[in-house]
Coordinates of C-alpha atoms and ligand atoms in Angstrom, one line a residue:
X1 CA 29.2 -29.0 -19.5
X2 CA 28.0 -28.9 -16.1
X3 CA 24.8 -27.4 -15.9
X4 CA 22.9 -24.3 -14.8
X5 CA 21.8 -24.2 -11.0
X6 CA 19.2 -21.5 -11.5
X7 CA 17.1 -20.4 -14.1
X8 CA 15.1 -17.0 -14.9
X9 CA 12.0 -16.5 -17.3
X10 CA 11.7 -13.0 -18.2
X11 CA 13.9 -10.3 -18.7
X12 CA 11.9 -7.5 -17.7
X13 CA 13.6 -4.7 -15.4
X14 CA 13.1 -7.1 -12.3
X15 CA 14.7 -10.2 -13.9
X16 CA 17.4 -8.7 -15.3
X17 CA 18.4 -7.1 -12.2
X18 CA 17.7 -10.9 -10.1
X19 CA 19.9 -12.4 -13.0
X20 CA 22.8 -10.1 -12.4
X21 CA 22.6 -10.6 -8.9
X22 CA 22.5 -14.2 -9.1
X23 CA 25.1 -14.3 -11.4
X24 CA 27.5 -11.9 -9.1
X25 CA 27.0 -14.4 -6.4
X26 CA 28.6 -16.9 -8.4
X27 CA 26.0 -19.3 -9.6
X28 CA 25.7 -20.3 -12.5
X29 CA 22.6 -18.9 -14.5
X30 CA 20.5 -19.6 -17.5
X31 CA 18.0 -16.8 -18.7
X32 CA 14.9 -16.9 -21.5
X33 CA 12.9 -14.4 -22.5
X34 CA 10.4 -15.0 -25.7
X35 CA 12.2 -13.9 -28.5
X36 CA 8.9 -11.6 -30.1
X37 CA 7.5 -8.7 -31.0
X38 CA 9.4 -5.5 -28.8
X39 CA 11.1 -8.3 -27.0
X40 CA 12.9 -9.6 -29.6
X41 CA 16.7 -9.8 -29.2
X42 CA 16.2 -9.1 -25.0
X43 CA 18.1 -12.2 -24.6
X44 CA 21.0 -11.0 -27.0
X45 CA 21.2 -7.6 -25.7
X46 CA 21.5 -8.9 -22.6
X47 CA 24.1 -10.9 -22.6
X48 CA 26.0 -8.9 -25.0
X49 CA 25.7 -5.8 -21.9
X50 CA 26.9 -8.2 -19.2
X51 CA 29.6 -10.0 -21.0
X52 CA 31.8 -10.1 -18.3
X53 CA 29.3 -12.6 -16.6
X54 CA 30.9 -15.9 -18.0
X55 CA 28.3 -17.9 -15.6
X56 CA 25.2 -16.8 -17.6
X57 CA 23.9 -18.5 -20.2
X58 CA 20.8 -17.2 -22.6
X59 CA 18.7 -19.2 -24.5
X60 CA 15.8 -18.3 -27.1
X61 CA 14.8 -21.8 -26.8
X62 CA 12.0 -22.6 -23.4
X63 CA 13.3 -26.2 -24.4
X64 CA 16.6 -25.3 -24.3
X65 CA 17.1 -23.7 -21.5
X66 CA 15.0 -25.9 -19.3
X67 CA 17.4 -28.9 -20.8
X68 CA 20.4 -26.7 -19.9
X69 CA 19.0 -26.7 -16.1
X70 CA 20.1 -29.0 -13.0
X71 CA 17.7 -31.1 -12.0
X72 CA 15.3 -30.7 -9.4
X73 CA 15.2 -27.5 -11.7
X74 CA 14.7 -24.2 -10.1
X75 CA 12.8 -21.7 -12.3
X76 CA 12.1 -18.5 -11.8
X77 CA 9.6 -16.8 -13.7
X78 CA 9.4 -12.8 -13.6
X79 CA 6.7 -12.0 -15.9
X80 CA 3.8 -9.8 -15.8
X81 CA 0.7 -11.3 -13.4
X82 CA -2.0 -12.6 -14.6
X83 CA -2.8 -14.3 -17.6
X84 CA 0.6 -14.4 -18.7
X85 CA 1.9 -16.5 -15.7
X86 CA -0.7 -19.1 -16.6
X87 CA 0.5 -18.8 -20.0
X88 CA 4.4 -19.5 -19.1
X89 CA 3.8 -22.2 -16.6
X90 CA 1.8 -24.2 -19.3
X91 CA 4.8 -23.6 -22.0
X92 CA 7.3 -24.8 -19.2
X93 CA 5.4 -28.1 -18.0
X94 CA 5.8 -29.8 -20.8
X95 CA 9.3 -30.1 -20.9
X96 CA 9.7 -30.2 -16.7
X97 CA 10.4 -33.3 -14.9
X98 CA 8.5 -34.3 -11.3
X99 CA 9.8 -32.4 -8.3
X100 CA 11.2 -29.0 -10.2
X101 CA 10.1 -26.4 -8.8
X102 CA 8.5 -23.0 -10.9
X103 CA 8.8 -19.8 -8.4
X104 CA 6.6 -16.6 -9.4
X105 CA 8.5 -13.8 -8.6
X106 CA 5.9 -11.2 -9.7
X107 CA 2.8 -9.5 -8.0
X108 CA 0.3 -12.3 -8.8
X109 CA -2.6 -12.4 -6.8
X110 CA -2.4 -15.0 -4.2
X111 CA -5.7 -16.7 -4.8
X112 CA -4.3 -17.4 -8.7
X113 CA -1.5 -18.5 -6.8
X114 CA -2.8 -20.6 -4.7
X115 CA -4.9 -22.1 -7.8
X116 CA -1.7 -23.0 -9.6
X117 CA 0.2 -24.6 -6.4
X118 CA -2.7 -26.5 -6.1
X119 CA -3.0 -27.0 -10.2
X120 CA 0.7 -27.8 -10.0
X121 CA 0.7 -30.2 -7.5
X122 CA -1.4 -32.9 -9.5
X123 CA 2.0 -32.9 -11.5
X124 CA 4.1 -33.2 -9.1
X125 CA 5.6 -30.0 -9.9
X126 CA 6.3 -27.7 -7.4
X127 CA 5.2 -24.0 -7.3
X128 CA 6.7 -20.9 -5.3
X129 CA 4.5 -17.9 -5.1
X130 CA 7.1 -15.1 -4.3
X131 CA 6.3 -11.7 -3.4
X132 CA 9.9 -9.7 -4.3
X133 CA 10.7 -6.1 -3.0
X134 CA 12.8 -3.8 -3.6
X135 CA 12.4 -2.1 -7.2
X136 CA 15.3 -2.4 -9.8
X137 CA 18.3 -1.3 -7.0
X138 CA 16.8 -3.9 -4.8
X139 CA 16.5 -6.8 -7.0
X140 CA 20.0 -6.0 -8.1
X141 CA 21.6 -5.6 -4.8
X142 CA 19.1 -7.6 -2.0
X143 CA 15.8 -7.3 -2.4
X144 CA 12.9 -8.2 0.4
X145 CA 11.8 -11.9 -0.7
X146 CA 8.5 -13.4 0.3
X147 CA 8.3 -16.8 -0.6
X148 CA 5.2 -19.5 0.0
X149 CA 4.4 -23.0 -1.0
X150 CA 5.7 -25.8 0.5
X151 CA 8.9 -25.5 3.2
X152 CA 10.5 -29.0 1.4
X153 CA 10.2 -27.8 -1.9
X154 CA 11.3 -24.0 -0.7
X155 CA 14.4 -25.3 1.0
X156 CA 15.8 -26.4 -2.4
X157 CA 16.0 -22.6 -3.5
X158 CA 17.0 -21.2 0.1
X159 CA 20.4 -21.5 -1.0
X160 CA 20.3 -19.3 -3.8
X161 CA 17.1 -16.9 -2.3
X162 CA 18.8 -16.4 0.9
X163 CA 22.2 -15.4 -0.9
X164 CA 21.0 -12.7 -3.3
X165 CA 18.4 -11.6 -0.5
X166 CA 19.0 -8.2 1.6
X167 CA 20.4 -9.2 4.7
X168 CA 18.6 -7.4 8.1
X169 CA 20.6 -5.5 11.0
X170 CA 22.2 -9.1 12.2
X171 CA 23.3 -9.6 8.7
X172 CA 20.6 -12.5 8.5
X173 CA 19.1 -12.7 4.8
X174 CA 15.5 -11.1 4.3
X175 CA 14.0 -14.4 3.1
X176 CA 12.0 -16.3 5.0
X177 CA 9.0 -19.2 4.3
X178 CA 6.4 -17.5 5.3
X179 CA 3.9 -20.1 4.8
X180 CA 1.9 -22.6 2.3
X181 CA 0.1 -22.3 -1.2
X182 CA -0.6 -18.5 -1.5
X183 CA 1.1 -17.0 2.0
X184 CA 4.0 -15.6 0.2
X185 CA 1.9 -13.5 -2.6
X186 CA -0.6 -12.4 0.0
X187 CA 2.0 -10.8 2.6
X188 CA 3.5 -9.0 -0.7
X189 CA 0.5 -7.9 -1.8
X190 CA -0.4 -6.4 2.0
X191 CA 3.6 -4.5 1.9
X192 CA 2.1 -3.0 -1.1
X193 CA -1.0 -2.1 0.6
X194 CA 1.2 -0.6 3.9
X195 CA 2.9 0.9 0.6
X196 CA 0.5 3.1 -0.6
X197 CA -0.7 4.1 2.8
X198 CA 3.1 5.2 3.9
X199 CA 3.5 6.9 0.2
X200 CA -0.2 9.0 0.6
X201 CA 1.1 9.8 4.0
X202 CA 3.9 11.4 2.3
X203 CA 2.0 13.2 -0.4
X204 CA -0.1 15.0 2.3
X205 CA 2.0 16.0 4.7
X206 CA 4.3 17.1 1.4
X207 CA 0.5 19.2 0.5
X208 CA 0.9 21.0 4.0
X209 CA 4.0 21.8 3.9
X210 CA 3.9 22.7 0.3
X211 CA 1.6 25.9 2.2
X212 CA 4.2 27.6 3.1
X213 CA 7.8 26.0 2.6
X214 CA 9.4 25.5 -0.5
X215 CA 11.1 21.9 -1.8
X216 CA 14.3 22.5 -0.1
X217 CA 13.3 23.4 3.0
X218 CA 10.2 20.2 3.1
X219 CA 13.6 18.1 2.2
X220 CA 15.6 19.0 5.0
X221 CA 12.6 18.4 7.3
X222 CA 12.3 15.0 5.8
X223 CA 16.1 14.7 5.3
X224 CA 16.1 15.7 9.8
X225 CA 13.2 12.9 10.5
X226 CA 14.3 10.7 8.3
X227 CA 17.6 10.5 11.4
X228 CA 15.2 10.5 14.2
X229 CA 12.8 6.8 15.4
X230 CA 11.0 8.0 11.8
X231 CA 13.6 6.5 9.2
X232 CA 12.3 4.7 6.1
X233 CA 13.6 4.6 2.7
X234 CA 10.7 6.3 1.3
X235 CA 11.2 9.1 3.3
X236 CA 14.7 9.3 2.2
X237 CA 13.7 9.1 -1.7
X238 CA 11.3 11.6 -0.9
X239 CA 13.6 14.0 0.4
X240 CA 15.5 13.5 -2.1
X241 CA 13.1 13.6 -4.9
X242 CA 12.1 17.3 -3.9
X243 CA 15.1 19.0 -4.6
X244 CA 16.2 17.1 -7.6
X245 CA 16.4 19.8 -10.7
X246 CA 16.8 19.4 -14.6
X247 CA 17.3 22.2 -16.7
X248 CA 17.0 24.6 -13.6
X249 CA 13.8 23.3 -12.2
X250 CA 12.7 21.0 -9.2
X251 CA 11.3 17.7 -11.2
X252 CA 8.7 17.2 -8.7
X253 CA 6.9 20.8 -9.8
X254 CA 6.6 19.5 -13.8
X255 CA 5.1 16.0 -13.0
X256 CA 1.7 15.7 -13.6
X257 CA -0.6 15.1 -10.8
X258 CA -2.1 11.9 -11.6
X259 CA -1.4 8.8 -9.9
X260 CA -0.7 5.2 -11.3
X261 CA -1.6 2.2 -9.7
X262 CA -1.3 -1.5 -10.9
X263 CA -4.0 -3.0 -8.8
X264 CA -2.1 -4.0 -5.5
X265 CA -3.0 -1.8 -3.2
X266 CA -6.7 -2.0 -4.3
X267 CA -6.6 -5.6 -3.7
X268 CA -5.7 -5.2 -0.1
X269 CA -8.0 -2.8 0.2
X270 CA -10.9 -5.2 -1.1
X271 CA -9.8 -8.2 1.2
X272 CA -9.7 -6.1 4.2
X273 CA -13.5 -5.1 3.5
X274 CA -14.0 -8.8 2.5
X275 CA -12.8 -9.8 6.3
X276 CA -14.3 -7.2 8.4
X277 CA -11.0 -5.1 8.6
X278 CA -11.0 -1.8 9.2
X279 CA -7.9 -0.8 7.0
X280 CA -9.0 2.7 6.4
X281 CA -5.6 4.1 5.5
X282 CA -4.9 2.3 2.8
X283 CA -7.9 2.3 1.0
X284 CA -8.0 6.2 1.4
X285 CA -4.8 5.9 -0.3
X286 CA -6.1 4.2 -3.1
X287 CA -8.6 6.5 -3.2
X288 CA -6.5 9.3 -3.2
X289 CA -5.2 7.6 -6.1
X290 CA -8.3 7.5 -8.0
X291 CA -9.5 10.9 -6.8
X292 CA -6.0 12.3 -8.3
X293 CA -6.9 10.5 -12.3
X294 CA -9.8 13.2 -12.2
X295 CA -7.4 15.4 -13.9
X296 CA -10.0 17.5 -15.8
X297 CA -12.9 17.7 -13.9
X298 CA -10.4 18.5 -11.2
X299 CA -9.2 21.6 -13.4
X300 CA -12.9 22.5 -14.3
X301 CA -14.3 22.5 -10.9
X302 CA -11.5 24.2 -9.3
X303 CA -11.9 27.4 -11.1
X304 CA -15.6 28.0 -9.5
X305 CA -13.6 27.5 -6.1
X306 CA -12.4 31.0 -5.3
X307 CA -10.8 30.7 -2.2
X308 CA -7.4 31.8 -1.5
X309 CA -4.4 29.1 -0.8
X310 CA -2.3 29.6 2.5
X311 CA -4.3 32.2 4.7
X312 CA -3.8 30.3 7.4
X313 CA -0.6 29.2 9.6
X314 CA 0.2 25.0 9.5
X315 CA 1.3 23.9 12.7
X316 CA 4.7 23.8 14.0
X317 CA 7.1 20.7 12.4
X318 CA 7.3 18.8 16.0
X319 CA 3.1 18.9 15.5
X320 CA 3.6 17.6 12.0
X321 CA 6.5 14.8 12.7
X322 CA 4.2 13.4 15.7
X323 CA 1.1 13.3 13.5
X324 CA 3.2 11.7 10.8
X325 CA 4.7 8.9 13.8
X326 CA 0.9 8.2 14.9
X327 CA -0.6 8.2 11.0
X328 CA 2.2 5.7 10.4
X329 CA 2.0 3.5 12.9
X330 CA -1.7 3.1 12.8
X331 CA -1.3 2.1 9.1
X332 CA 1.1 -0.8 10.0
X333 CA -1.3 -1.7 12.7
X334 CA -4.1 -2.2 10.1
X335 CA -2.0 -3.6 7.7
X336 CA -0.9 -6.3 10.3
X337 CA -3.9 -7.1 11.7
X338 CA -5.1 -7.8 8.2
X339 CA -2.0 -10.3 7.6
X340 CA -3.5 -11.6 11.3
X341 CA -6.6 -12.6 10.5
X342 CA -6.4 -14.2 7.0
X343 CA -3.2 -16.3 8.1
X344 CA -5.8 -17.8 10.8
X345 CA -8.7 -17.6 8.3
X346 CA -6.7 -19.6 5.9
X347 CA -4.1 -21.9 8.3
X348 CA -0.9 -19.9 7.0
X349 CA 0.5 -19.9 10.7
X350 CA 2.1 -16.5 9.7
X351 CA 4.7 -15.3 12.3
X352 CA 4.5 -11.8 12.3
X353 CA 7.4 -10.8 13.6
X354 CA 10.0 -12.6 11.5
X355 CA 7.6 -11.2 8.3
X356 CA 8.2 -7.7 9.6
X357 CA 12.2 -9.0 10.1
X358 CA 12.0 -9.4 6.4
X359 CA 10.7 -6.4 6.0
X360 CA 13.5 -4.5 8.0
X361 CA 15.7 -4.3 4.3
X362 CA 15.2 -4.9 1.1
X363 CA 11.7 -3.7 0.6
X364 CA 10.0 0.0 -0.2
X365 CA 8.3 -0.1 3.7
X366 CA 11.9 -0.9 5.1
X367 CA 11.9 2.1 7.9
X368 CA 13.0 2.6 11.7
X369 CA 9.3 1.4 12.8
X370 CA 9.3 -1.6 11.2
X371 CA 12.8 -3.1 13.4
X372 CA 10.4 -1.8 16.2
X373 CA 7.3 -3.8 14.4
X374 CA 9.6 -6.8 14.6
X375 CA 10.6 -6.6 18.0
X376 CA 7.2 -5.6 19.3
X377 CA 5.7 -8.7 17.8
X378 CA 7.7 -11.3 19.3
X379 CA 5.3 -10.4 22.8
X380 CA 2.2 -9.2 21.5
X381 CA 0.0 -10.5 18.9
X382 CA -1.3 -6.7 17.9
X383 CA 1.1 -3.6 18.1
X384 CA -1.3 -1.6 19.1
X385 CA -0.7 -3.6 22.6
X386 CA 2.8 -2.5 22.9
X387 CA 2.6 0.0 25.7
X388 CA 4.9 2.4 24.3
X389 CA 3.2 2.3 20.9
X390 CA -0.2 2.9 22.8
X391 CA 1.8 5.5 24.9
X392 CA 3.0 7.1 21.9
X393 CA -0.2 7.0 20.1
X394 CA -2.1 8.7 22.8
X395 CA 0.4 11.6 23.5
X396 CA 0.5 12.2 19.6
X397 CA -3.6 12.5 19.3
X398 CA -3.6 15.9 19.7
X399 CA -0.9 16.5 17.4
X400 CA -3.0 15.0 14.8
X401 CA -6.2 16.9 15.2
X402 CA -4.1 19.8 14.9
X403 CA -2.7 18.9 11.5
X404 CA -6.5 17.9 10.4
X405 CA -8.0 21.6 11.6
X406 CA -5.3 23.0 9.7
X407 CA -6.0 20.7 6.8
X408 CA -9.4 21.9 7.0
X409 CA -8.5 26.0 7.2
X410 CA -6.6 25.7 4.3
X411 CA -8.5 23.3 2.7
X412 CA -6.0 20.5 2.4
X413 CA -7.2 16.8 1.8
X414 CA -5.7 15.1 4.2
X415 CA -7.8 12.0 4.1
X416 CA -5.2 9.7 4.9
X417 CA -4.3 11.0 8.0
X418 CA -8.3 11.4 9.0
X419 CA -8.1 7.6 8.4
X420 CA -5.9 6.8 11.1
X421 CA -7.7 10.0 13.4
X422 CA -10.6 8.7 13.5
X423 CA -9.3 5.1 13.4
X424 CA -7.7 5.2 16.4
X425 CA -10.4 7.6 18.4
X426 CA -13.0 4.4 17.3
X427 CA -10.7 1.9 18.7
X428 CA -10.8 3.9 21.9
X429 CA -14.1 5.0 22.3
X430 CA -16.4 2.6 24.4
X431 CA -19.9 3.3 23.0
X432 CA -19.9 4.1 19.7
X433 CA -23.1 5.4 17.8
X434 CA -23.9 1.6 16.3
X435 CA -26.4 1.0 18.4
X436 CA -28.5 3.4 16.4
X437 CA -27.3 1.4 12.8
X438 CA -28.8 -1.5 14.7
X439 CA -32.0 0.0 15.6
X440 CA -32.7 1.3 12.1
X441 CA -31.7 -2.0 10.7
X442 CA -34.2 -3.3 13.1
X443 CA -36.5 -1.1 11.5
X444 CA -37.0 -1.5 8.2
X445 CA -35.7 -4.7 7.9
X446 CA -36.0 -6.6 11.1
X447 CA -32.5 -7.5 11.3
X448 CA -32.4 -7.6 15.4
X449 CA -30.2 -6.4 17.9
X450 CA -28.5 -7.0 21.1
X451 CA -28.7 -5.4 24.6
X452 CA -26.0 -3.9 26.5
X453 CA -26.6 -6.2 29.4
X454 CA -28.0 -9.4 28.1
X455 CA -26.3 -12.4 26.7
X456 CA -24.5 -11.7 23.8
X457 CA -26.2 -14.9 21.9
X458 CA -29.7 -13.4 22.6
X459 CA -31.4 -11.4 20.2
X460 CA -34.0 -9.1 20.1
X461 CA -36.5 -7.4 17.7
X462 CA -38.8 -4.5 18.5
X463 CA -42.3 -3.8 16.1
X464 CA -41.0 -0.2 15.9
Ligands
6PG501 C1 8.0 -3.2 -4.4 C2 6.8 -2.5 -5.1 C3 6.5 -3.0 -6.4 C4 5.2 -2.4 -7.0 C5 5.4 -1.0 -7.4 C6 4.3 -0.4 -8.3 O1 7.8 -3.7 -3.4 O2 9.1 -3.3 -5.0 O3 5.7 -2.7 -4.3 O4 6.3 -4.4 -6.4 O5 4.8 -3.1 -8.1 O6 5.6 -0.2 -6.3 O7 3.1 -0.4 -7.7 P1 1.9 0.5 -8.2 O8 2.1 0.7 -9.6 O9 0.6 -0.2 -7.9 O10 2.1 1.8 -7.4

């Protein structure tokens, strides 16, 4: 019988979905999934629900189903990151042969990726650490793929990556290498970083509007932008999502107001403070996120606050869609120059604009900005040097501080968007109060400072 050219570990929402779409594009598939515990009978019920597939096969068996692969073997493994990953690829080595090649297409941190290529590559056996996009449509139907490792070892999988990928405006597939050993996990872990960031962006402006519009009229606002330069898919679910009813009411009014997070978006936010990056809008984001779990106290404490919602007017909907353009494209500046500076820092030779190419379908941040992002990057290492960006940055400021006074009347956190503010008024501002942090740290601690018009290597403590 002439054997499988792909196979999938994990039958999860995500590798279900990959499967089927591997299998649609007519190669043949083997799947595994333990057979345990609330897993049991995954396998079964899978192939009994997609029985018209005659190209996948489904084994209970690891053994088995590595046996039933072409060799070099192609793997891929969609199972929860972390401990479990480590877990799978040591079950899976010991029936492997040198040169197959194990892709992780979950959200494992990159370092732990980069740990196993390295791990991995004492045994000859190649690893690909794959950021995937998309959700449960996009794996089914082209998701955003991220790969990293090494370019020999990912050009055995191209074939079947590029084919189920999302293809971009010039029908190319949204799968690129983006570079060695953890590159591919990192830039996935950074989209989910712009993710959050574009998502709290969202929730506020949502919070302003909220003032004084009802759902359906917010969703035709967003519905209108979302055909302007401000497209994105999650502005399209969001307008969606407002007006959605079951049994009479919106959805979106009976969901609690407490928000999940499975660690991404905190880890990009941790990096960026670990390499001096200023990525203020996504770690308000997470914030938000955290600030949002204080349910109860939230409940408590808001009783001793009298003050009446909605006295005051929210500014016009052109004021609020260019604050939303400027918040927005600050956060992909800061997201990018994080991507920047650790593909440098760690010799990933990341090329930013085909990365943002990938990111033009497929992916949760796909939007109207990022085709722009992808462009823009092919002549300027920072998009914040694109003259129309910095054009439209600069005529949208006030539109911003507008949306933030009004935030403030009617006592509307809008910390996101006071993120990119103040972000961008920094950036721009020559002399910025640091000179007296230096003094003080002079100070008490003798820490020393430099002087406006000396040589930057010189420098210079005063007995205070
Ligand atoms: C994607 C998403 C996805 C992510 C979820 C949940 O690109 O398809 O980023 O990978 O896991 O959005 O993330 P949180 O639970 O942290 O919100």
């Amino acid at each position: 019988m002439r054997k499988s050219e792909f196979g999938v570990i994990g039958l999860g929402v995500m590798g279900k979905n990959l499967s089927l779409n591997i299998a649609e594009k007519g190669f043949k598939v083997s799947v595994y999934n333990r057979n345990e515990g609330d897993e049991a009978n995954f396998v079964t019920n899978f192939l009994n629900e997609n029985s018209s597939f005659k190209n996948i096969l489904g084994y209970h068996s690891i053994e088995k189903f590595v046996a039933s692969l072409e060799k070099p073997r192609k793997i891929l493994m969609m199972v929860k990151a972390g401990s479990v990953v480590d877990y799978v690829i040591n079950q899976l080595t010991d029936f492997l042969d040198s040169e197959d090649i194990i892709i992780d297409g979950g959200n494992s941190y990159f370092l732990d990726t980069k740990k196993r290529y390295d791990a991995l590559q004492k045994k000859n056996i190649q690893f690909i650490g794959c950021g995937i996009s998309g959700g449960e449509e996009g794996a089914r139907k082209g998701p955003s793929m991220m790969p990293g490792g090494n370019n020999s070892s990912y050009k055995l999988v191209a074939p079947v990556l590029e084919t189920i990928a999302a293809k971009d405006a010039n029908n190319k597939p949204c799968c690129t290498f983006v570079g060695k050993d953890g590159a591919g996990h990192f830039v996935k872990m950074i989209h989910n970083g712009i993710e959050y960031a574009e998502m709290q962006l969202l929730a506020e402006m949502y919070a302003m509007m909220s003032i004084s519009m009802t759902n359906e009229s917010i969703s035709a606002i967003f519905s209108s932008w979302n055909k302007s330069d401000l497209s994105s898919y999650l502005l399209e679910i969001t307008s969606k999502i407002l007006i959605k009813k079951e049994a009479g009411n919106y959805i979106i009014d009976t969901i609690l107001d407490k928000a999940g997070n499975k660690g991404t978006g905190s880890w990009s936010s941790k990096l960026a403070l670990d390499i001096g990056i200023p990525a203020t809008i996504m770690t308000s984001a997470v914030f938000a996120r955290y600030l949002s779990a204080f349910k109860e106290k939230r409940k408590k404490l808001s009783v001793l606050i009298s003050r009446e919602k909605a006295t005051f007017e929210i500014p016009r909907t052109k004021i609020l869609e260019k604050a939303y353009r400027f918040a927005r494209i600050i956060n992909h500046q800061q997201g990018f120059e994080i991507i920047s500076v650790c593909s440098s820092e760690q010799n990933w030779d990341i090329n930013l604009s085909e990365l943002s190419r990938i990111w033009t379908n497929g992916c949760i941040i796909r939007s109207n900005l990022m085709n722009d992002v992808s462009e823009i990057f092919k002549n300027n290492p920072e998009l914040i040097d694109d003259t129309s960006i910095f054009e439209t940055l600069k005529i949208s400021e006030n539109a911003v501080s507008k949306l933030l006074k009004s935030g403030i009347d009617n006592r509307i956190s809008l910390d996101a968007f006071y993120a990119a503010y103040n972000y961008w008024v920094s950036m721009t501002t020559k002399r910025l109060p640091a000179n007296l942090i230096q003094a003080q740290r002079d100070f008490f601690g003798a820490h020393t400072y430099q002087k406006i018009d000396e040589n930057p290597s010189q420098y210079f403590h005063t007995n205070w």
